[in-house]
Short mmCIF file of C-alpha atoms in Angstrom, two decimals:
data_model
loop_
_atom_site.label_atom_id
_atom_site.label_comp_id
_atom_site.label_asym_id
_atom_site.label_seq_id
_atom_site.Cartn_x
_atom_site.Cartn_y
_atom_site.Cartn_z
CA MET P 1 138.10 117.44 194.74
CA SER P 2 135.57 116.43 191.81
CA ASN P 3 136.26 114.63 188.43
CA PRO P 4 133.99 116.55 185.75
CA THR P 5 134.59 113.45 183.10
CA THR P 6 133.60 110.46 185.63
CA GLN P 7 130.23 108.86 185.56
CA PRO P 8 126.71 110.54 186.47
CA GLU P 9 125.69 110.38 190.03
CA PRO P 10 124.22 106.82 191.21
CA TRP P 11 120.93 108.26 191.61
CA LEU P 12 121.28 109.38 187.81
CA ARG P 13 121.89 106.36 186.70
CA ARG P 14 119.01 104.58 188.71
CA TYR P 15 116.92 107.30 187.44
CA ARG P 16 117.56 106.67 183.76
CA LEU P 17 117.35 102.94 184.38
CA VAL P 18 113.77 103.49 185.91
CA ILE P 19 112.74 105.55 182.85
CA LEU P 20 114.14 103.06 180.17
CA ALA P 21 112.21 99.84 182.29
CA ALA P 22 109.29 101.82 182.16
CA LEU P 23 109.59 102.47 178.31
CA VAL P 24 110.05 98.85 177.93
CA SER P 25 107.16 97.99 180.11
CA ALA P 26 105.00 100.50 177.87
CA VAL P 27 105.98 99.15 174.76
CA GLY P 28 105.91 95.56 175.64
CA ALA P 29 102.12 96.36 177.02
CA VAL P 30 100.91 97.42 174.02
CA ALA P 31 102.49 94.68 171.72
CA ALA P 32 101.03 92.17 174.35
CA THR P 33 97.39 94.00 173.95
CA ALA P 34 98.07 94.44 169.92
CA LEU P 35 98.50 90.81 169.77
CA LEU P 36 95.72 89.62 171.98
CA VAL P 37 93.27 92.01 169.98
CA ASN P 38 94.59 90.60 166.88
CA ILE P 39 93.98 87.01 168.14
CA SER P 40 90.71 87.52 169.72
CA GLU P 41 89.85 89.45 166.14
CA ARG P 42 90.87 86.50 164.21
CA LYS P 43 88.91 83.84 166.72
CA GLN P 44 86.11 86.01 166.27
CA GLU P 45 86.43 86.15 162.37
CA ALA P 46 86.77 82.06 162.52
CA ARG P 47 83.58 82.13 164.72
CA ASN P 48 81.53 84.03 162.17
CA PRO P 49 82.38 82.94 158.85
CA PHE P 50 80.10 85.75 157.26
CA TYR P 51 78.31 88.54 158.10
CA ARG P 52 74.71 88.57 157.31
CA VAL P 53 74.22 91.86 155.18
CA VAL P 54 71.33 90.46 153.63
CA GLU P 55 68.57 87.92 154.02
CA LEU P 56 68.97 84.99 151.45
CA ASP P 57 66.07 83.13 150.12
CA ASP P 58 65.22 80.99 147.25
CA THR P 59 63.65 84.01 145.41
CA ILE P 60 67.46 85.69 144.81
CA GLU P 61 69.00 84.25 142.23
CA ASP P 62 71.53 87.34 141.34
CA PRO P 63 75.27 86.17 142.80
CA ALA P 64 75.61 90.20 143.16
CA VAL P 65 73.31 89.93 146.31
CA TRP P 66 75.08 86.70 147.90
CA GLY P 67 78.07 88.13 147.41
CA LYS P 68 76.99 91.06 149.78
CA ASN P 69 77.10 88.41 152.72
CA PHE P 70 80.25 86.29 150.95
CA PRO P 71 82.81 89.13 149.23
CA LEU P 72 85.34 86.79 149.28
CA GLN P 73 83.66 83.96 147.77
CA TYR P 74 82.26 86.15 145.12
CA ASP P 75 85.32 88.10 144.35
CA ASP P 76 86.79 84.67 143.34
CA TYR P 77 83.60 83.49 141.55
CA LYS P 78 84.36 86.57 139.23
CA ARG P 79 87.37 85.77 138.47
CA THR P 80 86.13 82.73 136.64
CA VAL P 81 86.54 84.85 133.25
CA ASP P 82 90.34 84.15 133.27
CA GLN P 83 91.37 82.49 130.10
CA VAL P 84 94.93 80.63 130.80
CA ARG P 85 95.95 77.79 129.09
CA THR P 86 97.70 75.08 130.05
CA LYS P 87 100.07 72.28 127.88
CA TYR P 88 96.64 70.58 126.91
CA GLY P 89 93.76 72.59 128.29
CA GLY P 90 92.14 75.90 129.31
CA SER P 91 91.77 78.83 126.34
CA GLU P 92 93.13 81.59 125.14
CA ALA P 93 91.29 84.91 124.22
CA VAL P 94 90.82 84.86 120.81
CA PRO P 95 89.46 88.73 119.18
CA ARG P 96 86.58 88.77 117.11
CA THR P 97 84.60 91.41 115.63
CA PRO P 98 81.19 91.76 117.16
CA THR P 99 78.03 91.43 114.78
CA SER P 100 74.54 91.97 115.62
CA VAL P 101 73.56 88.38 116.02
CA ASP P 102 76.87 87.39 118.01
CA PRO P 103 77.97 90.46 120.39
CA ARG P 104 81.02 88.56 121.70
CA SER P 105 84.45 90.50 121.17
CA VAL P 106 86.28 87.72 122.47
CA VAL P 107 85.94 83.97 122.13
CA ALA P 108 88.01 81.01 122.65
CA GLN P 109 90.24 78.92 120.09
CA SER P 110 88.55 76.76 117.79
CA ARG P 111 89.17 72.84 118.20
CA ILE P 112 87.94 71.73 114.92
CA GLU P 113 90.26 74.36 113.00
CA GLU P 114 93.24 72.93 115.12
CA ASP P 115 92.14 69.34 114.01
CA PRO P 116 90.26 68.79 111.16
CA ARG P 117 90.02 64.96 111.97
CA LEU P 118 86.99 66.43 114.61
CA LYS P 119 84.91 67.56 111.51
CA THR P 120 85.13 64.08 110.15
CA MET P 121 84.32 62.41 113.24
CA TRP P 122 80.93 64.63 113.49
CA ALA P 123 79.98 64.82 109.79
CA GLY P 124 76.76 66.03 109.53
CA TYR P 125 76.69 67.09 113.20
CA ALA P 126 76.37 70.47 114.70
CA PHE P 127 79.60 70.17 116.40
CA ALA P 128 81.80 69.92 112.96
CA VAL P 129 80.42 73.51 112.53
CA ASP P 130 81.36 75.16 115.75
CA PHE P 131 83.22 73.52 118.68
CA ARG P 132 85.62 75.57 120.60
CA GLU P 133 87.66 75.34 123.65
CA GLU P 134 85.76 75.53 126.91
CA ARG P 135 86.40 78.79 128.84
CA GLY P 136 85.06 79.29 132.35
CA HIS P 137 81.93 79.70 134.56
CA ALA P 138 81.35 83.18 133.49
CA TYR P 139 80.62 82.40 129.84
CA MET P 140 79.00 79.40 130.23
CA LEU P 141 75.23 80.82 129.01
CA ASP P 142 76.95 83.30 126.51
CA ASP P 143 79.14 80.82 124.58
CA GLN P 144 75.86 78.27 124.57
CA THR P 145 73.89 81.25 123.26
CA PHE P 146 75.65 82.45 120.43
CA THR P 147 77.57 79.35 119.27
CA GLU P 148 76.92 78.80 115.77
CA ARG P 149 75.72 75.22 116.36
CA GLN P 150 72.23 77.46 116.95
CA HIS P 151 72.23 78.16 113.46
CA VAL P 152 72.40 74.56 112.20
CA THR P 153 70.15 72.78 114.32
CA LYS P 154 67.16 73.85 116.58
CA GLN P 155 68.22 73.02 120.01
CA PRO P 156 65.70 72.22 122.72
CA GLY P 157 65.13 74.58 125.99
CA THR P 158 66.66 71.21 127.75
CA CYS P 159 70.51 72.95 126.97
CA MET P 160 69.66 75.50 129.60
CA HIS P 161 69.81 72.98 132.33
CA CYS P 162 73.84 72.61 132.43
CA HIS P 163 74.60 76.26 130.95
CA GLY P 164 72.47 78.88 132.76
CA SER P 165 71.48 79.21 136.75
CA VAL P 166 67.66 77.42 136.05
CA PHE P 167 67.00 76.54 139.78
CA LEU P 168 64.73 79.60 140.17
CA PRO P 169 63.12 79.45 136.49
CA TYR P 170 62.37 75.71 136.90
CA LYS P 171 60.50 76.70 140.09
CA LYS P 172 58.43 79.91 138.48
CA LEU P 173 57.58 77.62 135.31
CA GLY P 174 56.29 74.44 137.65
CA ASP P 175 54.52 76.76 140.15
CA GLY P 176 56.80 75.79 142.84
CA ASP P 177 57.50 72.46 141.24
CA LEU P 178 61.18 72.06 140.35
CA ILE P 179 60.52 68.50 138.19
CA LYS P 180 57.63 70.27 136.46
CA GLY P 181 59.34 73.12 135.60
CA PHE P 182 62.56 71.07 134.12
CA GLU P 183 59.76 69.11 132.15
CA LYS P 184 58.32 72.17 130.78
CA MET P 185 61.59 73.84 129.58
CA ASN P 186 62.91 71.04 127.91
CA GLN P 187 60.15 70.96 125.60
CA MET P 188 60.81 74.74 124.83
CA PRO P 189 62.46 76.00 122.00
CA TYR P 190 66.10 77.42 123.11
CA VAL P 191 65.37 80.85 122.02
CA GLU P 192 62.31 80.66 124.47
CA ALA P 193 64.26 79.16 127.91
CA ARG P 194 66.80 81.51 127.42
CA LYS P 195 64.79 84.37 127.54
CA LEU P 196 63.85 82.87 131.39
CA VAL P 197 67.95 83.01 132.17
CA ASP P 198 69.50 85.53 133.21
CA HIS P 199 72.74 84.24 135.00
CA PRO P 200 75.35 81.39 134.14
CA VAL P 201 76.03 78.92 137.32
CA ALA P 202 75.32 81.22 140.55
CA CYS P 203 75.46 80.49 143.91
CA ILE P 204 71.63 79.41 144.35
CA ASP P 205 72.56 76.72 142.25
CA CYS P 206 74.91 74.68 144.82
CA HIS P 207 73.98 76.20 148.14
CA GLU P 208 70.84 76.44 150.40
CA PRO P 209 70.43 80.08 151.09
CA LYS P 210 69.71 79.89 154.75
CA THR P 211 72.46 77.50 155.86
CA MET P 212 74.91 77.63 153.03
CA ALA P 213 74.63 73.77 152.92
CA LEU P 214 75.61 72.24 149.49
CA ARG P 215 72.90 70.78 147.76
CA VAL P 216 72.04 69.27 144.23
CA THR P 217 69.27 71.47 141.96
CA ARG P 218 69.74 69.91 138.85
CA PRO P 219 66.69 67.36 138.00
CA GLY P 220 69.17 65.60 135.73
CA PHE P 221 71.59 64.72 138.11
CA ILE P 222 69.26 63.96 140.65
CA GLU P 223 67.28 61.24 138.27
CA GLY P 224 70.64 60.21 136.98
CA MET P 225 71.82 59.23 140.71
CA ARG P 226 68.53 57.61 141.45
CA ALA P 227 69.12 55.32 138.56
CA LEU P 228 72.68 54.61 139.20
CA LYS P 229 71.81 53.64 142.69
CA ALA P 230 68.45 51.22 141.79
CA GLY P 231 71.09 49.30 139.73
CA GLN P 232 73.01 49.03 142.94
CA GLY P 233 70.50 47.91 144.65
CA VAL P 234 69.28 51.20 146.60
CA PRO P 235 65.64 52.26 145.52
CA ASP P 236 64.43 55.72 145.51
CA TYR P 237 67.90 57.64 146.41
CA ASP P 238 67.56 60.56 147.23
CA VAL P 239 70.85 62.52 146.55
CA ASN P 240 70.42 65.62 148.81
CA ALA P 241 69.02 63.71 152.08
CA GLN P 242 71.72 60.33 151.45
CA ALA P 243 74.59 61.88 150.23
CA THR P 244 77.81 62.92 152.52
CA ARG P 245 79.09 66.14 152.78
CA GLN P 246 82.31 65.24 150.85
CA GLU P 247 80.17 63.39 148.45
CA MET P 248 78.49 66.65 147.76
CA ARG P 249 81.63 67.90 147.28
CA SER P 250 81.51 66.36 144.06
CA TYR P 251 77.99 65.72 143.11
CA VAL P 252 77.28 70.00 142.79
CA CYS P 253 79.93 69.62 140.53
CA GLY P 254 78.64 66.46 138.67
CA GLN P 255 75.16 68.25 138.17
CA CYS P 256 76.71 69.13 134.99
CA HIS P 257 79.91 67.69 134.31
CA VAL P 258 78.91 64.48 132.69
CA GLU P 259 77.47 62.54 129.59
CA TYR P 260 73.59 62.98 128.83
CA TYR P 261 71.43 62.53 126.07
CA PHE P 262 67.97 64.06 125.16
CA LYS P 263 65.39 61.29 125.93
CA GLY P 264 62.20 60.92 123.60
CA PRO P 265 60.38 63.46 121.83
CA GLU P 266 59.47 65.43 124.90
CA LYS P 267 63.55 65.61 125.04
CA ARG P 268 63.90 64.93 128.54
CA LEU P 269 67.40 65.27 129.85
CA THR P 270 68.44 61.70 130.62
CA TYR P 271 72.24 60.75 132.15
CA PRO P 272 72.61 57.15 131.04
CA TRP P 273 73.60 55.52 134.70
CA ALA P 274 71.32 52.85 135.07
CA LYS P 275 73.83 49.97 133.90
CA GLY P 276 76.86 51.85 135.70
CA LEU P 277 78.68 54.93 135.60
CA ASN P 278 81.69 53.64 133.42
CA ILE P 279 81.75 53.80 129.37
CA ASP P 280 80.92 49.95 129.01
CA GLY P 281 78.00 50.59 131.32
CA ILE P 282 77.08 53.88 129.16
CA MET P 283 77.75 52.28 126.07
CA ALA P 284 75.47 49.12 126.92
CA TYR P 285 72.48 51.36 127.87
CA TYR P 286 72.80 53.22 124.37
CA GLU P 287 72.77 50.04 122.52
CA GLU P 288 69.91 48.78 124.39
CA ASN P 289 67.47 51.63 124.12
CA GLY P 290 68.84 52.31 120.39
CA HIS P 291 69.41 56.11 120.99
CA LYS P 292 71.48 57.88 118.34
CA ASP P 293 72.12 61.68 118.65
CA TRP P 294 72.74 61.75 114.44
CA VAL P 295 73.45 59.86 111.15
CA HIS P 296 77.17 60.03 110.06
CA ALA P 297 76.91 62.00 107.13
CA GLU P 298 79.57 60.31 105.08
CA THR P 299 79.08 56.82 106.30
CA GLY P 300 75.66 56.52 107.44
CA ALA P 301 76.11 54.94 110.78
CA PRO P 302 73.73 55.58 113.89
CA ALA P 303 76.78 58.17 115.89
CA LEU P 304 76.67 59.12 119.35
CA LYS P 305 78.14 62.19 120.97
CA ALA P 306 79.69 62.45 123.87
CA GLN P 307 79.20 65.62 125.96
CA HIS P 308 81.81 66.27 128.79
CA PRO P 309 81.70 63.11 131.29
CA GLU P 310 84.29 64.59 133.90
CA PHE P 311 82.07 63.24 136.48
CA GLU P 312 82.37 59.38 135.10
CA MET P 313 85.81 59.45 134.41
CA TYR P 314 86.93 60.93 137.84
CA ASN P 315 85.12 58.15 139.14
CA GLN P 316 87.29 55.57 137.70
CA GLY P 317 90.46 57.28 138.64
CA ILE P 318 92.57 57.14 142.04
CA HIS P 319 91.47 60.34 143.53
CA ALA P 320 87.81 59.41 143.69
CA ARG P 321 88.77 56.17 144.91
CA SER P 322 90.87 57.99 147.68
CA GLY P 323 88.03 59.75 148.51
CA VAL P 324 89.31 63.15 146.95
CA ALA P 325 86.28 65.54 146.02
CA CYS P 326 86.32 67.76 142.75
CA ALA P 327 86.46 70.95 144.97
CA ASP P 328 89.86 69.49 147.13
CA CYS P 329 91.55 70.12 143.63
CA HIS P 330 89.23 72.53 141.89
CA MET P 331 88.30 74.67 144.17
CA ALA P 332 91.17 74.26 147.10
CA TYR P 333 90.65 75.68 150.63
CA LYS P 334 92.74 78.74 151.26
CA ARG P 335 93.06 80.95 154.37
CA GLU P 336 91.68 84.92 154.46
CA GLY P 337 92.43 85.85 157.67
CA ALA P 338 91.57 83.42 160.32
CA MET P 339 88.88 81.95 157.77
CA LYS P 340 89.19 78.64 155.65
CA ILE P 341 87.38 79.18 152.54
CA SER P 342 86.75 77.32 149.66
CA ASP P 343 88.57 78.94 146.47
CA HIS P 344 85.54 79.67 144.24
CA HIS P 345 87.92 80.59 141.37
CA VAL P 346 87.00 77.25 139.95
CA ARG P 347 90.06 76.13 137.54
CA SER P 348 92.68 73.69 136.66
CA PRO P 349 94.70 72.31 139.39
CA LEU P 350 97.56 72.76 137.34
CA LEU P 351 97.10 76.78 138.19
CA ASN P 352 97.43 76.26 141.42
CA ILE P 353 99.98 73.46 142.44
CA SER P 354 100.63 74.55 145.92
CA ARG P 355 97.18 74.30 147.27
CA ALA P 356 95.51 71.89 144.92
CA CYS P 357 98.20 69.04 144.76
CA GLN P 358 101.00 69.82 147.71
CA THR P 359 98.47 69.46 150.28
CA CYS P 360 98.66 65.83 150.01
CA HIS P 361 101.69 65.34 147.92
CA LYS P 362 105.14 66.32 149.18
CA TRP P 363 107.06 66.92 146.04
CA SER P 364 108.03 70.60 144.38
CA GLU P 365 105.54 72.27 142.07
CA GLU P 366 107.83 71.42 139.05
CA GLU P 367 108.01 67.92 139.94
CA LEU P 368 104.41 67.56 140.22
CA LYS P 369 103.48 69.69 136.81
CA GLY P 370 106.01 67.21 134.94
CA ARG P 371 104.19 64.21 136.34
CA VAL P 372 100.87 65.40 135.32
CA GLU P 373 102.10 66.69 131.63
CA THR P 374 103.89 63.17 131.22
CA ILE P 375 100.71 61.58 131.86
CA GLN P 376 98.68 64.10 129.40
CA ASP P 377 101.54 63.73 126.61
CA ARG P 378 101.43 59.88 126.87
CA HIS P 379 97.21 60.41 126.77
CA HIS P 380 97.47 62.89 123.60
CA LYS P 381 99.51 60.47 121.54
CA LEU P 382 97.56 57.54 122.16
CA ARG P 383 94.35 59.81 121.20
CA ASN P 384 96.11 60.83 117.75
CA THR P 385 96.43 57.36 117.03
CA ALA P 386 92.70 56.39 117.78
CA MET P 387 91.75 59.19 116.03
CA ASP P 388 94.08 58.23 112.89
CA ALA P 389 92.42 54.81 112.98
CA LEU P 390 88.96 56.16 113.42
CA VAL P 391 89.29 58.38 110.64
CA ASP P 392 90.59 55.68 108.18
CA LEU P 393 87.68 53.53 108.90
CA ILE P 394 85.38 56.42 108.31
CA GLN P 395 87.16 56.56 104.99
CA ASP P 396 86.82 52.95 104.13
CA ILE P 397 83.23 52.76 104.83
CA LYS P 398 82.41 55.85 102.65
CA GLU P 399 84.54 54.36 99.81
CA ARG P 400 82.60 51.26 99.97
CA LYS P 401 79.04 52.99 99.97
CA LEU P 402 80.07 55.04 96.72
CA ALA P 403 81.19 51.67 95.34
CA GLY P 404 77.48 50.71 95.99
CA ALA P 405 77.56 48.52 99.18
CA THR P 406 74.04 47.67 100.86
CA ASP P 407 72.90 48.98 104.29
CA LEU P 408 72.94 45.27 104.95
CA GLN P 409 76.54 44.99 103.76
CA LEU P 410 77.86 48.10 105.81
CA ALA P 411 75.73 47.26 109.09
CA GLU P 412 78.45 45.43 110.73
CA ALA P 413 81.00 47.84 109.96
CA ARG P 414 79.17 51.21 110.82
CA GLY P 415 78.16 49.43 114.30
CA PHE P 416 82.17 49.36 114.95
CA GLN P 417 82.26 52.86 114.00
CA ARG P 418 79.58 54.04 115.96
CA LYS P 419 81.21 52.16 118.98
CA ALA P 420 84.98 53.60 117.97
CA GLN P 421 83.97 57.28 117.91
CA PHE P 422 81.97 57.07 120.97
CA TYR P 423 84.71 55.43 123.31
CA LEU P 424 87.48 57.79 121.45
CA ASP P 425 84.91 61.21 121.78
CA PHE P 426 84.25 59.85 125.76
CA VAL P 427 87.74 60.93 126.60
CA GLU P 428 88.10 63.65 123.94
CA ALA P 429 85.43 65.41 125.46
CA GLU P 430 86.55 64.97 128.63
CA ASN P 431 88.47 67.84 130.28
CA SER P 432 91.57 66.32 131.91
CA ASN P 433 93.44 65.41 128.97
CA GLY P 434 93.74 61.56 130.62
CA PHE P 435 94.26 62.73 133.85
CA HIS P 436 91.30 61.84 135.78
CA ALA P 437 91.73 58.09 135.26
CA PRO P 438 95.12 57.74 133.21
CA GLN P 439 94.62 53.62 132.76
CA GLU P 440 91.13 53.71 132.14
CA ALA P 441 91.18 56.12 129.40
CA ALA P 442 94.15 54.44 127.71
CA ARG P 443 91.59 50.98 127.97
CA ILE P 444 89.04 53.12 126.23
CA LEU P 445 91.45 54.67 123.59
CA GLY P 446 92.80 51.15 123.12
CA ASP P 447 89.29 49.53 122.56
CA SER P 448 88.46 52.45 120.26
CA ILE P 449 91.47 51.43 117.95
CA ASN P 450 90.31 48.17 118.09
CA PHE P 451 86.76 49.24 117.15
CA SER P 452 88.16 50.68 114.09
CA ARG P 453 90.34 47.57 113.10
CA LEU P 454 87.15 45.24 113.67
CA GLY P 455 85.45 47.80 111.15
CA GLN P 456 88.06 47.54 108.76
CA ASN P 457 87.90 43.33 108.94
CA ALA P 458 84.23 43.77 108.39
CA LEU P 459 84.38 45.53 105.52
CA ARG P 460 87.40 43.12 104.26
CA LYS P 461 84.81 40.00 104.89
CA GLN P 462 82.45 41.50 102.76
CA SER P 463 84.75 41.93 99.79
CA ALA P 464 86.26 38.75 99.85
CA PRO P 465 85.84 36.10 97.22
CA PRO P 466 83.20 33.36 97.52
CA PRO P 467 84.99 30.28 99.07
CA THR P 468 86.13 27.80 96.21
CA GLU P 469 85.43 23.83 96.54
CA ALA P 470 88.98 23.29 97.33
CA HIS P 471 88.60 26.01 100.19
CA LYS P 472 85.44 24.24 101.42
CA ALA P 473 87.13 20.77 101.25
CA GLU P 474 89.66 22.40 103.66
#
């Protein structure tokens, strides 16, 4: 007699097991196929880092066109509009009312309002009128075009070298010759040169359009490196032919983030590197050729304005000595699918610690940020001491000048003022707040403080009473 509650017949259990096994096999096959397809797609991505949607050449400067082939990099490039402040750097978006001469509705905060001592250091120079925190590459052309400095001095077309995409305009001006176009634009008024430039720094300025290889397109850097290498015994250096790929990952940034001056009546942009890249070599270069940017309005000193010598300071630091390039930290590699690309959202590494720092330094983000800010805290304190010392020297020279001291009597003190403020300005104008080369920055600020002290001593000697007969006998 059969029991209705007992297990199914054996044949039915076998049937169910067969069905279950078939389903598991089917699901496994689908999953394995999907995985293989995904792997294949990733490998294909890795083999094809971009799809050629448009043909690029040296006549196309619009980054939006380049972005059709490189949409990921272009998206990053567009993000340089961001305004984010770190403890000592970056910028805040300050609203302003647009006018007919300046359509900007947002600017960065004013540095000279934050620290009026800068006005004293630059008295009589355009930077004492308008100087703001630097913003991202997206703003570099507009901020140069609309700064109030344009209204107090006639800036030459030379300025365009580092504030716009000039590769194609130089080529057009020079009938295909980059250097001739550079020389022509240098001698133009800024307002005329501005009409020839449409974009801030763009893809064409750093990349060869067929191969995407890095290249240097700025004549100032090409000639500066040639002078530097000649001083090291390497004649006729060609940066685009002789630099390594890793060197190029710093050189493309060094095209503009440097110290420079306008040489002679033709306003030729010149990087003062013939005696070396550090400040002592640069100061020796200026002392030898007697260059001055302006005469200080309060003291009469022949003064120098440091520009933005990030490349020079970086070269004095441990990262450069270790072979780390600018792009390693400011354009850190990242993964997009199977592709490894440079982040073209160029910014402070402090805003991207995980990829910019932790690739090499195995510490927490909090620990690494703390280390950087400790360096910058100490740098800022020493910078303030140097600034106070310089302002004291300027005040002393100013008082002595008002009291009737002659140019001859003031010459030595003015010479020390020239050195003290250039050394101070060299680290003040540099964007890392001491981080690129902390020991070198501290050494430079120490020298600046000493120059201010020596300047005050020079004034003291001028006011000392003539030696008596008794003193002479001693």
